[in-house]
Tab-separated table of C-alpha atoms and ligand atoms in Angstrom:
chain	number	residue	atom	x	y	z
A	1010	UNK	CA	50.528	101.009	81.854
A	1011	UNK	CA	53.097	100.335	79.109
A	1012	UNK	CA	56.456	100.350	79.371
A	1013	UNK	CA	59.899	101.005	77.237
A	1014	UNK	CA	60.882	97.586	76.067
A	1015	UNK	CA	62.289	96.105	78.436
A	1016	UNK	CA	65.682	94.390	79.290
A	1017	UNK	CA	65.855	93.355	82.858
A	1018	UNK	CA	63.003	92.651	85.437
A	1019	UNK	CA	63.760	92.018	88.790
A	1020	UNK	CA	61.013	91.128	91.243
A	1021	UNK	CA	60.032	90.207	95.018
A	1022	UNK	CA	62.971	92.463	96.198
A	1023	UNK	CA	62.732	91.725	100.173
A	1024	UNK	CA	63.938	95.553	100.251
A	1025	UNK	CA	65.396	97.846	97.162
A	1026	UNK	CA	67.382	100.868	98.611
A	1027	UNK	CA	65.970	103.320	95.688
A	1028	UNK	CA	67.838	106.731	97.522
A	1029	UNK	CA	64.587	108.830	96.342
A	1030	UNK	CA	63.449	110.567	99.001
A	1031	UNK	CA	60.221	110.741	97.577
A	1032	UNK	CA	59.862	106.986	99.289
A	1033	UNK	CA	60.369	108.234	102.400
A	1034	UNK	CA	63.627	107.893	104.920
A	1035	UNK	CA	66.806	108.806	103.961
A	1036	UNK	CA	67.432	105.547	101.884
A	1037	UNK	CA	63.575	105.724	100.159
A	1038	UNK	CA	63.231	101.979	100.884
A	1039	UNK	CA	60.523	99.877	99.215
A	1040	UNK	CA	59.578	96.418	100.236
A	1041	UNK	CA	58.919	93.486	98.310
A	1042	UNK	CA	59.674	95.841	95.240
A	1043	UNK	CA	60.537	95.379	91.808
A	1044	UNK	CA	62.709	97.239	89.075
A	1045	UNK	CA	62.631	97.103	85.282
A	1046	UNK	CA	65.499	98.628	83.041
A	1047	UNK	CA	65.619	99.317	79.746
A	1048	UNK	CA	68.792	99.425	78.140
A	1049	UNK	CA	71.111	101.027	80.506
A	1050	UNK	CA	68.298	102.965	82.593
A	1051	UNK	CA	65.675	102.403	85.200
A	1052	UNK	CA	62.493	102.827	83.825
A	1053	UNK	CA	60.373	101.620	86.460
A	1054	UNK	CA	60.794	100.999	90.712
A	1055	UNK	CA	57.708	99.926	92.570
A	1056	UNK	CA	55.923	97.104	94.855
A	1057	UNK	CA	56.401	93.796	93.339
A	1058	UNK	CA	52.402	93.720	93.143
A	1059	UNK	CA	52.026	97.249	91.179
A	1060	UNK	CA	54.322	95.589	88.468
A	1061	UNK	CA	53.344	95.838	84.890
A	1062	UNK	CA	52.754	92.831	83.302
A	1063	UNK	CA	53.139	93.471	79.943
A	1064	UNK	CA	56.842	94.033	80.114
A	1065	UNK	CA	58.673	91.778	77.728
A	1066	UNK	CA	61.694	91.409	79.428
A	1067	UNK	CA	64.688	89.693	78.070
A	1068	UNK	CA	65.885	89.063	81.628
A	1069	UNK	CA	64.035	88.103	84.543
A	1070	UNK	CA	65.242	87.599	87.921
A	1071	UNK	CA	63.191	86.989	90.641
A	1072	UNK	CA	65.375	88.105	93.891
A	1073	UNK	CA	63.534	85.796	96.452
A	1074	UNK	CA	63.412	87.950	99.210
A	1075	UNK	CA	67.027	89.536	98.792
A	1076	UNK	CA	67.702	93.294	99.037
A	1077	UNK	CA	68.756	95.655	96.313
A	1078	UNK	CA	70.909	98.289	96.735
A	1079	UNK	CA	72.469	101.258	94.253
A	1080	UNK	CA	76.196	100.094	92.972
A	1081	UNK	CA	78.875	101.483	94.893
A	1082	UNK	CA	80.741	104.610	93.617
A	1083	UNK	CA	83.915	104.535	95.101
A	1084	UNK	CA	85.338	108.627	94.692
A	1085	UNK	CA	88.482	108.495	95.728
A	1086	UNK	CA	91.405	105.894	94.731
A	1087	UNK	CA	94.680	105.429	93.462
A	1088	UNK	CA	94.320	102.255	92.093
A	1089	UNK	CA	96.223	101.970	88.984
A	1090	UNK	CA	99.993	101.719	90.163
A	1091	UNK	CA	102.982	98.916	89.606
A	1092	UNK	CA	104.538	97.256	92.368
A	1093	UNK	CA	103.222	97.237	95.981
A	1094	UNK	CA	104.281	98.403	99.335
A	1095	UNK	CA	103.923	95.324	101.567
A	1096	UNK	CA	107.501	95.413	103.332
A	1097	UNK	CA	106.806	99.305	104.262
A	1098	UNK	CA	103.429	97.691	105.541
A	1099	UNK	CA	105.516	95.459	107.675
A	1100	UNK	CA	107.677	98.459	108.628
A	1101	UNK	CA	104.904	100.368	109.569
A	1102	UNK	CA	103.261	97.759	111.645
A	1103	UNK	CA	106.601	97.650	113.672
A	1104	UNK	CA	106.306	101.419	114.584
A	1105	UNK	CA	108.287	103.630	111.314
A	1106	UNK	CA	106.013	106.325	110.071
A	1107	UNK	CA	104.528	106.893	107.029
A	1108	UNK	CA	105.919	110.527	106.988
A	1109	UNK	CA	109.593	109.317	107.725
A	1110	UNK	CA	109.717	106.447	105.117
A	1111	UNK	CA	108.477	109.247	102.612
A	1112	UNK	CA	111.144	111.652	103.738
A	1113	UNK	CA	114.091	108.905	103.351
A	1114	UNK	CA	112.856	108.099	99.339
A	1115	UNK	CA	110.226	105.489	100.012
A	1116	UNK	CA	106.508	105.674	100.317
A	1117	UNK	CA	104.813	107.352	97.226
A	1118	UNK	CA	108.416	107.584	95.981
A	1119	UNK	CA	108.782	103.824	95.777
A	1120	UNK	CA	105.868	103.528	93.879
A	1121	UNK	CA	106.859	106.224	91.612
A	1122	UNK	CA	110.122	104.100	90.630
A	1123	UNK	CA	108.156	101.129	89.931
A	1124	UNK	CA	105.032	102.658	87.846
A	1125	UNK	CA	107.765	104.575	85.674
A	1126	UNK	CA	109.879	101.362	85.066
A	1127	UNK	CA	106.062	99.542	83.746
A	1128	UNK	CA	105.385	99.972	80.177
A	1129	UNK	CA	101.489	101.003	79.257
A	1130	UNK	CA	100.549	97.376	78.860
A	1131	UNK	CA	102.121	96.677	82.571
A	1132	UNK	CA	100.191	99.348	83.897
A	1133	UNK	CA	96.629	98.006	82.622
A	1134	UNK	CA	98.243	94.243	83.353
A	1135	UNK	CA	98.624	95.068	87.174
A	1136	UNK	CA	95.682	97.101	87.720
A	1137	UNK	CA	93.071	95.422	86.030
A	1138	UNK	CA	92.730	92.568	88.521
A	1139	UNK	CA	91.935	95.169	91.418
A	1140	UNK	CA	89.218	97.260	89.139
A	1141	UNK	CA	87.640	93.775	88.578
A	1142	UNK	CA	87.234	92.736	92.234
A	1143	UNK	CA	85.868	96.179	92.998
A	1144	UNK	CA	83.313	95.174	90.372
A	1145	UNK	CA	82.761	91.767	91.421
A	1146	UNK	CA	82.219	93.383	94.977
A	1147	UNK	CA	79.647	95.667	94.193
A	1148	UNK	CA	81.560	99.240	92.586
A	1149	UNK	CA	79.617	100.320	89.467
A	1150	UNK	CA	81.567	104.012	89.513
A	1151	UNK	CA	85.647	104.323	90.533
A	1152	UNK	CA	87.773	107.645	90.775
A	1153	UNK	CA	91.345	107.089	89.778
A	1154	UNK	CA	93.724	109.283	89.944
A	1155	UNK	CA	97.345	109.767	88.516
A	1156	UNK	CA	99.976	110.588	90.925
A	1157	UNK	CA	102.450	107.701	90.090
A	1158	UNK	CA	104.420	109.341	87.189
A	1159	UNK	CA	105.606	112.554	88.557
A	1160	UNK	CA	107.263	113.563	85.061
A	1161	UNK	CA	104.859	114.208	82.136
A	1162	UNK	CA	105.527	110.792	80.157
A	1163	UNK	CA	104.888	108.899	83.378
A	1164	UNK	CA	101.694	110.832	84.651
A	1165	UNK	CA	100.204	110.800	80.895
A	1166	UNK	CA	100.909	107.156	80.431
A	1167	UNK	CA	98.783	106.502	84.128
A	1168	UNK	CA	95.628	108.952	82.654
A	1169	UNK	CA	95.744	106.660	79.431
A	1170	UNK	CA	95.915	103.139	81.348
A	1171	UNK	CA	92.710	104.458	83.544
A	1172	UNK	CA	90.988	105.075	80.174
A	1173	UNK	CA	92.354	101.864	78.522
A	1174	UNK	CA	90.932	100.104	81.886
A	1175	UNK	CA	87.660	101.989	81.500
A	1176	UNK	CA	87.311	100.900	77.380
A	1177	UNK	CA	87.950	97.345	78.100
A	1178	UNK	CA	86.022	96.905	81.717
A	1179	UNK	CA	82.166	97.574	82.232
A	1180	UNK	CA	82.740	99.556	85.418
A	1181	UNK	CA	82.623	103.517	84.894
A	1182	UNK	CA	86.317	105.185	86.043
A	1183	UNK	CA	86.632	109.000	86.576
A	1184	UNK	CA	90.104	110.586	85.362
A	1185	UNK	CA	91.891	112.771	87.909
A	1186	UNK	CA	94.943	114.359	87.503
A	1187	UNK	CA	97.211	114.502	90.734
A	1188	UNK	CA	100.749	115.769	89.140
A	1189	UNK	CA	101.030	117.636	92.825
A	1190	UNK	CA	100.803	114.625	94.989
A	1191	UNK	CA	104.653	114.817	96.700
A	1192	UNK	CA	107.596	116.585	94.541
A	1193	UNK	CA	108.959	115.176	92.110
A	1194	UNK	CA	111.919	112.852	93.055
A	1195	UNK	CA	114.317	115.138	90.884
A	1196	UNK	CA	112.930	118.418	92.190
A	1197	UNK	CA	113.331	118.053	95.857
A	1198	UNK	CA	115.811	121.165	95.978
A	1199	UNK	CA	113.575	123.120	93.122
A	1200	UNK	CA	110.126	122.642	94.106
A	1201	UNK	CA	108.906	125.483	92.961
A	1202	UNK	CA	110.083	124.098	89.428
A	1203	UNK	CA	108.097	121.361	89.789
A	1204	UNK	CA	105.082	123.434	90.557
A	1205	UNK	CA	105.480	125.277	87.136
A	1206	UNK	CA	106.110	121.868	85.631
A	1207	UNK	CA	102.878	120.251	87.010
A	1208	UNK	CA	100.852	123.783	86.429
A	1209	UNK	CA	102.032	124.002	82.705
A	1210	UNK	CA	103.443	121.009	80.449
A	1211	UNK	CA	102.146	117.984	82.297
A	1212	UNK	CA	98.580	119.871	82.557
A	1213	UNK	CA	98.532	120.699	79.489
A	1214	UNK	CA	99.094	117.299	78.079
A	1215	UNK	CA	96.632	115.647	81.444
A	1216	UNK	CA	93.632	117.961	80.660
A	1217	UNK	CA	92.458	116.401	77.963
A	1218	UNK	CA	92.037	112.834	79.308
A	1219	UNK	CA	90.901	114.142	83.052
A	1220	UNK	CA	87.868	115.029	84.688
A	1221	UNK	CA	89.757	116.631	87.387
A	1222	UNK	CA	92.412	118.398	88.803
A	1223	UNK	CA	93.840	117.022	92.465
A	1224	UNK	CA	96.494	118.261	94.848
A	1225	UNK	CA	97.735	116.656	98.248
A	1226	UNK	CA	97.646	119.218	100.233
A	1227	UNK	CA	99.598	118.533	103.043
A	1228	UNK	CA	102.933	119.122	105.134
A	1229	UNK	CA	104.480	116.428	103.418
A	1230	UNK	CA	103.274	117.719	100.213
A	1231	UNK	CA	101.945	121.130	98.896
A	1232	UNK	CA	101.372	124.444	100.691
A	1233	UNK	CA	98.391	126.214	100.352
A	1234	UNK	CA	99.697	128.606	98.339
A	1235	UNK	CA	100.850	126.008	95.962
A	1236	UNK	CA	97.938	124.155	95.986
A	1237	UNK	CA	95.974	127.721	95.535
A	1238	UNK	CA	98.000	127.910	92.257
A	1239	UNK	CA	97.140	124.485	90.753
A	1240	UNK	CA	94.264	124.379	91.413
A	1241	UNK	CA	93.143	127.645	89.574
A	1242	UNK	CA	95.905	126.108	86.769
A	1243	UNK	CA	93.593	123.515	86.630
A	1244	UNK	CA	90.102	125.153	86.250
A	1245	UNK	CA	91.496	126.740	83.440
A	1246	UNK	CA	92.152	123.927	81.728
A	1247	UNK	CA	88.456	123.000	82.352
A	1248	UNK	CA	88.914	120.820	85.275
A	1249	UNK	CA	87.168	120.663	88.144
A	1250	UNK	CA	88.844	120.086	91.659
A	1251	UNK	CA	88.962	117.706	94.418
A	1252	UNK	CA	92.009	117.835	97.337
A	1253	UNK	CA	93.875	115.840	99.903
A	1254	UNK	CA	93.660	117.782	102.719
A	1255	UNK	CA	94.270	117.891	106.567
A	1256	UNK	CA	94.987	114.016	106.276
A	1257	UNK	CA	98.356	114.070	108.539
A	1258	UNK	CA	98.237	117.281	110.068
A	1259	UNK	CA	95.654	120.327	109.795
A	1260	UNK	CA	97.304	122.742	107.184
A	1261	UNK	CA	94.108	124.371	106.723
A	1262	UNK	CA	93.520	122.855	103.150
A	1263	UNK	CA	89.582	122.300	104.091
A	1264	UNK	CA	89.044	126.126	104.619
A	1265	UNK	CA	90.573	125.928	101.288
A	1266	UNK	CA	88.930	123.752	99.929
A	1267	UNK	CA	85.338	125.139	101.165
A	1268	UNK	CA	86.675	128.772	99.424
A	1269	UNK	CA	87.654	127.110	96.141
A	1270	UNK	CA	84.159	125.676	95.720
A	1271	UNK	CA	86.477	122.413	95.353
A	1272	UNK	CA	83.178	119.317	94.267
A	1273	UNK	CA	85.145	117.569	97.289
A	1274	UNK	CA	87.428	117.582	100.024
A	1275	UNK	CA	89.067	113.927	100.632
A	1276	UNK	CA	90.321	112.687	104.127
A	1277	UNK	CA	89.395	115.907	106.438
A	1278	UNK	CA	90.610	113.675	109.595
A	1279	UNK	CA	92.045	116.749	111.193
A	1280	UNK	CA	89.683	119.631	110.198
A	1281	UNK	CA	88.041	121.926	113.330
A	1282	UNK	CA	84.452	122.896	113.271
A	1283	UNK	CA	84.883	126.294	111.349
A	1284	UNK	CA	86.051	123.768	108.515
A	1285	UNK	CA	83.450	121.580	108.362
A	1286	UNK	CA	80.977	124.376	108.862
A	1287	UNK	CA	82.875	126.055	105.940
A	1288	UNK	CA	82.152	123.142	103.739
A	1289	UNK	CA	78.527	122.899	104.507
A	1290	UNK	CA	77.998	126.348	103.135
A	1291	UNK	CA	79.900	125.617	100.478
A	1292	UNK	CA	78.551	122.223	99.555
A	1293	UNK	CA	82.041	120.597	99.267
A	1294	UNK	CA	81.156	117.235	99.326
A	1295	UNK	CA	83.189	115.126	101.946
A	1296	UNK	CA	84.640	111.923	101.083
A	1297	UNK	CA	86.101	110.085	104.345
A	1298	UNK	CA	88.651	107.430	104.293
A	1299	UNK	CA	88.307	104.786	107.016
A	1300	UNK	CA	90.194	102.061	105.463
A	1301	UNK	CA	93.538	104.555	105.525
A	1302	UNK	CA	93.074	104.834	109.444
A	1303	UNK	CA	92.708	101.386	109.482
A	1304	UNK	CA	95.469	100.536	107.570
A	1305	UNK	CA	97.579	103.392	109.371
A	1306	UNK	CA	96.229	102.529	112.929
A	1307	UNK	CA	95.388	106.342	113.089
A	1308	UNK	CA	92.308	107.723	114.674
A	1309	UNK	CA	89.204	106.733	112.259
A	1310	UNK	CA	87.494	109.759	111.003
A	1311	UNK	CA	84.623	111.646	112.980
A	1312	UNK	CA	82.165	110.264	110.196
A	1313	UNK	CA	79.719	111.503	112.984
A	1314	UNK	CA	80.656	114.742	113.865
A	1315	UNK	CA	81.142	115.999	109.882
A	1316	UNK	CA	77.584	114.496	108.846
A	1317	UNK	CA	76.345	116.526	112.092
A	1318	UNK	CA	78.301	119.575	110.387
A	1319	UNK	CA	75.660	119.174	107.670
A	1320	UNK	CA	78.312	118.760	105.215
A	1321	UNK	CA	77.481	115.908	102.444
A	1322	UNK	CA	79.367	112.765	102.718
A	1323	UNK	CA	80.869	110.060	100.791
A	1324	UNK	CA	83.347	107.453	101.872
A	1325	UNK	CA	85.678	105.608	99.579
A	1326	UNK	CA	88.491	102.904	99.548
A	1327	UNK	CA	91.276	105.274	99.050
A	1328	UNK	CA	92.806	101.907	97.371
A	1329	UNK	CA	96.316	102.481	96.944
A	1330	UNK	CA	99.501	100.634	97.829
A	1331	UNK	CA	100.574	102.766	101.037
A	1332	UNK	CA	97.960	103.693	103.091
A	1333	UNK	CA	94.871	101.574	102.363
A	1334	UNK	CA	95.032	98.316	99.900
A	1335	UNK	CA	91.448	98.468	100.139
A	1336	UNK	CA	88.956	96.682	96.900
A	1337	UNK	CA	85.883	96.822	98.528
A	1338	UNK	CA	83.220	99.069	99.486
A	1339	UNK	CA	81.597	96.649	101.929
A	1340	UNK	CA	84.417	96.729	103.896
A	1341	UNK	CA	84.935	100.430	104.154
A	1342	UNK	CA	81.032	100.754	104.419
A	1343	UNK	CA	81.380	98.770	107.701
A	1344	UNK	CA	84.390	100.669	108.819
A	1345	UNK	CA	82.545	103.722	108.467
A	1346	UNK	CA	79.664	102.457	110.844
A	1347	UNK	CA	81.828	100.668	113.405
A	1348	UNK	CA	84.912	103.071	113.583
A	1349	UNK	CA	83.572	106.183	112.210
A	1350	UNK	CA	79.895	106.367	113.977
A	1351	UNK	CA	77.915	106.641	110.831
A	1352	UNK	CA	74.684	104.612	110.776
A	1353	UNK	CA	74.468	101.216	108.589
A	1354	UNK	CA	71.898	103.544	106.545
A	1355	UNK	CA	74.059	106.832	105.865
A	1356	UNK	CA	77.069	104.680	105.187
A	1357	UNK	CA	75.270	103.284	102.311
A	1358	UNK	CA	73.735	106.343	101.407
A	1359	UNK	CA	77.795	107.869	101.396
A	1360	UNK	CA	78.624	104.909	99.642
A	1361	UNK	CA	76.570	105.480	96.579
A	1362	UNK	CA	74.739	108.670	96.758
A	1363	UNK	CA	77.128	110.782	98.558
A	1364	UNK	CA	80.308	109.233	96.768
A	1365	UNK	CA	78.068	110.125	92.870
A	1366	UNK	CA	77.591	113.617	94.123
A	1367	UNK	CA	81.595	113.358	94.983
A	1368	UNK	CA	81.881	113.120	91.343
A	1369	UNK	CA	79.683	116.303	90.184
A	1370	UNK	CA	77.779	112.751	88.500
A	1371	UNK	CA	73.638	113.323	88.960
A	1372	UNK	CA	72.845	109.962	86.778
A	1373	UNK	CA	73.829	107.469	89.250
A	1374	UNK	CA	73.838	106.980	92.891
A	1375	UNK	CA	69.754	107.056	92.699
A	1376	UNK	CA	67.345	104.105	91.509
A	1377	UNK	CA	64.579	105.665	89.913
A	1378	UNK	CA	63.333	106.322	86.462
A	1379	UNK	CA	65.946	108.117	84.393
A	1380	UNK	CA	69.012	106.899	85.844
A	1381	UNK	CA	71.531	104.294	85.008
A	1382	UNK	CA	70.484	100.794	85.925
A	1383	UNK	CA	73.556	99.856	88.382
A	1384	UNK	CA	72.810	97.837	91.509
A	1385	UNK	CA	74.187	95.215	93.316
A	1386	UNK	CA	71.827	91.956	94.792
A	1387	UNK	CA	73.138	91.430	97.957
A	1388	UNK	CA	72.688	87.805	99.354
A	1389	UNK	CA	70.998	89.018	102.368
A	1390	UNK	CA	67.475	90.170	103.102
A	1391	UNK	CA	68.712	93.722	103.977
A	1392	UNK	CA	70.960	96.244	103.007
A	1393	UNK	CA	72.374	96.461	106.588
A	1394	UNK	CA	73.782	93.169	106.405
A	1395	UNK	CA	76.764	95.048	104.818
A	1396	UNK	CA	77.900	96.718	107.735
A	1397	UNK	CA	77.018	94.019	110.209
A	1398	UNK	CA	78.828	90.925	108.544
A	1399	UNK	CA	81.950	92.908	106.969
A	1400	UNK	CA	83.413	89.288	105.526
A	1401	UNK	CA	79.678	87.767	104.739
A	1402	UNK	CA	77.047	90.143	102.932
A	1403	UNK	CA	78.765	89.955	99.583
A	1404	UNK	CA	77.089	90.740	96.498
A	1405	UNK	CA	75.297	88.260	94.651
A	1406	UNK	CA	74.695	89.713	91.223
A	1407	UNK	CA	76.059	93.191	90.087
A	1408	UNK	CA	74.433	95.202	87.473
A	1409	UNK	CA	75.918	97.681	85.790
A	1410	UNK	CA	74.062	99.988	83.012
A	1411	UNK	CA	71.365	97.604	83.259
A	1412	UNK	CA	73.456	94.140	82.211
A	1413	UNK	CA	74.499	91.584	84.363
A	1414	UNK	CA	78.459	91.520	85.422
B	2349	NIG	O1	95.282	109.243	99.868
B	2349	NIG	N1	97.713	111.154	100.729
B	2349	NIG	C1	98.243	110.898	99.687
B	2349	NIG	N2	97.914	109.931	98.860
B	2349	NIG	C2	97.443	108.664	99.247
B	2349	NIG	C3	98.536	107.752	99.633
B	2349	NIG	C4	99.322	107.386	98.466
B	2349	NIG	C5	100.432	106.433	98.781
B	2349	NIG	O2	100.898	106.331	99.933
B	2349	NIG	O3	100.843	105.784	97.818
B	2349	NIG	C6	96.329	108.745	100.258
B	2349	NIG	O4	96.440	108.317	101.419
B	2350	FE	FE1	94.312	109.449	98.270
């Protein structure tokens, strides 16, 4: 058989995590498997001894026994921001509540003062540190969103430092636009001023630069009916959605989401059964947050009871200063198995399939012919050494688009 030049061989993979059904399992593992890329795709997945040897490969690795596993796509984070939160942290920690501390000017608000005082070059200063670890750590695919600006200079300088951060690093980051994540701090008597503002100017000007719209749906945020109204703002500015919803309190934005034909629905902690049975028709994807309860000390999320639902799932980081400083996938991969009930082998699959399908993305999440060459050697024989050794499992090589990080 003859092959695509090609770039990168790997070989005697003790186990490559391929997520192609077609190899059986939910994870289609093979054993003692090999990959070849070309470029920035797969062009070949197989046993080790089915290899072809007339590949002329620029790279060769031989794994020695070490699994292989897709690169994490992390859908859901806020991690380009100035400043952090580590005294509210504290504050927390000694009983005051997130809600309160955002009531009283802090929280978001906080970080809203301290992103609009950064210039551009601030911005891509502080953040780029954090997009590299989640690189180092295995995160091939990131979702940012805006959501620090809350005026339209602010909110459009945070969309251009996510694609600044995505020219100048190899790892792929997904624009979102979340103008409606709490009031503006100078519209707290006029909110539904700020609602026109975020539905016309600063979408106007965000559309361009994002891949989609977001709102946080929420007591502490936007009502439905608000969020009803951006969001169809939004999709006609081309944008496709994906919402906060029912993180604090159920406000019903997961029925809402499920009737918007929102791509996702992020946190879902508090929605019933109707909900979740609502988003399985409507193939809302999911995406669970078990670093916020963490960080919170809230009940984890039912990781169990929604993938029972039949709803698709993806968990994320949520990295942001407030509720979840969280890099790494690992970590949230083993939350997600210890705290949220999901097996070591659907918390990967969430983790890379589930979170690409968070993203409307259908080139990634999958190794097998056609699709982009990003996976992560882990130094361990076994993918489920991620879960079970939360501080130890780390990767050994990342790949992304089919060149070593
Ligand atoms: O996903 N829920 C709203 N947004 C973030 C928190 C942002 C912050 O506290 O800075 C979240 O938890
Ligand atoms: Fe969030």
């Amino acid at each position: 058989m003859t092959l695509a030049p090609a770039s990168l061989v790997i070989s005697h993979i003790g186990e490559l995590v391929t997520n192609d059904p077609t190899h059986g399992g939910l994870l289609g593992v093979i054993e003692d498997a090999a990959i070849v890329a070309s470029g920035d795709r797969v062009v070949w997945v197989g046993p080790t001894s089915e290899l072809p040897d007339d590949t002329d490969a620029i790279q060769r690795i031989d794994a020695a026994g070490a699994a292989v596993v897709p690169g994490f796509v992390d859908a859901h984070t806020h991690a380009v921001f100035a400043g952090d939160r580590a005294d509210e942290f504290a504050m927390r920690m000694a009983g005051a509540s997130y809600e309160d501390i955002l009531a009283s000017g802090g929280g978001i608000y906080s970080t809203v003062r301290a992103t609009r005082e950064a210039t551009l070059q601030d911005l891509v200063s502080a953040s780029v540190p954090r997009i590299d670890h989640m690189l180092v750590s295995g995160t091939t695919t990131a979702e940012v969103k805006s959501g620090y600006g809350l005026d339209v200079e602010t909110e459009m300088q945070m969309l251009e430092a996510i694609v600044a951060i995505d020219d100048i690093t190899p790892i792929d980051l997904v624009p979102t636009f979340l103008g409606a994540h709490v009031v503006g701090p100078e519209y707290k008597d006029r909110r539904s001023e700020y609602v026109d503002l975020v539905m016309g100017p600063m979408l106007e000007r965000a559309a361009p630069l994002a891949r989609f719209i977001d709102v946080f749906c929420d007591d502490a945020a936007f009502t439905i009916d608000e969020t009803r109204a951006i969001v169809s703002a939004g999709r006609n500015r081309g944008l496709d959605v994906r919402l906060h919803v029912d993180q604090l309190s159920r406000s019903g934005g997961t029925a809402l989401a499920a009737e918007l034909g929102a791509t996702s629905a992020d946190h879902v902690d508090h929605a019933s059964d109707e909900d979740l049975a609502a988003l399985a028709l409507a193939g809302t994807v999911a995406v669970l947050l078990p670093g916020v309860s963490y960080a919170m000390r809230s009940a984890p999320p039912d990781g169990r009871k929604v993938w029972d639902a039949g709803v698709t799932v993806a968990i994320a980081t949520d990295c942001n200063p407030g509720t979840a400083y969280v890099e790494t996938m690992s970590f949230v991969i083993s939350l997600a198995v210890v705290t949220s009930g999901l097996t070591p082998d659907e918390a990967l699959w969430a983790a890379t399939k589930g979170g690409a399908l968070a993203l409307g993305l259908t080139d990634r999440g999958v190794l097998a012919p056609g699709m982009l060459a990003d996976m992560v050697i882990l130094d361990a024989p076994s993918h489920r050494h991620i879960s079970y050794r939360p501080d130890g499992a780390l990767p050994l090589e990342v790949i992304k688009r089919g060149s070593l990080v």
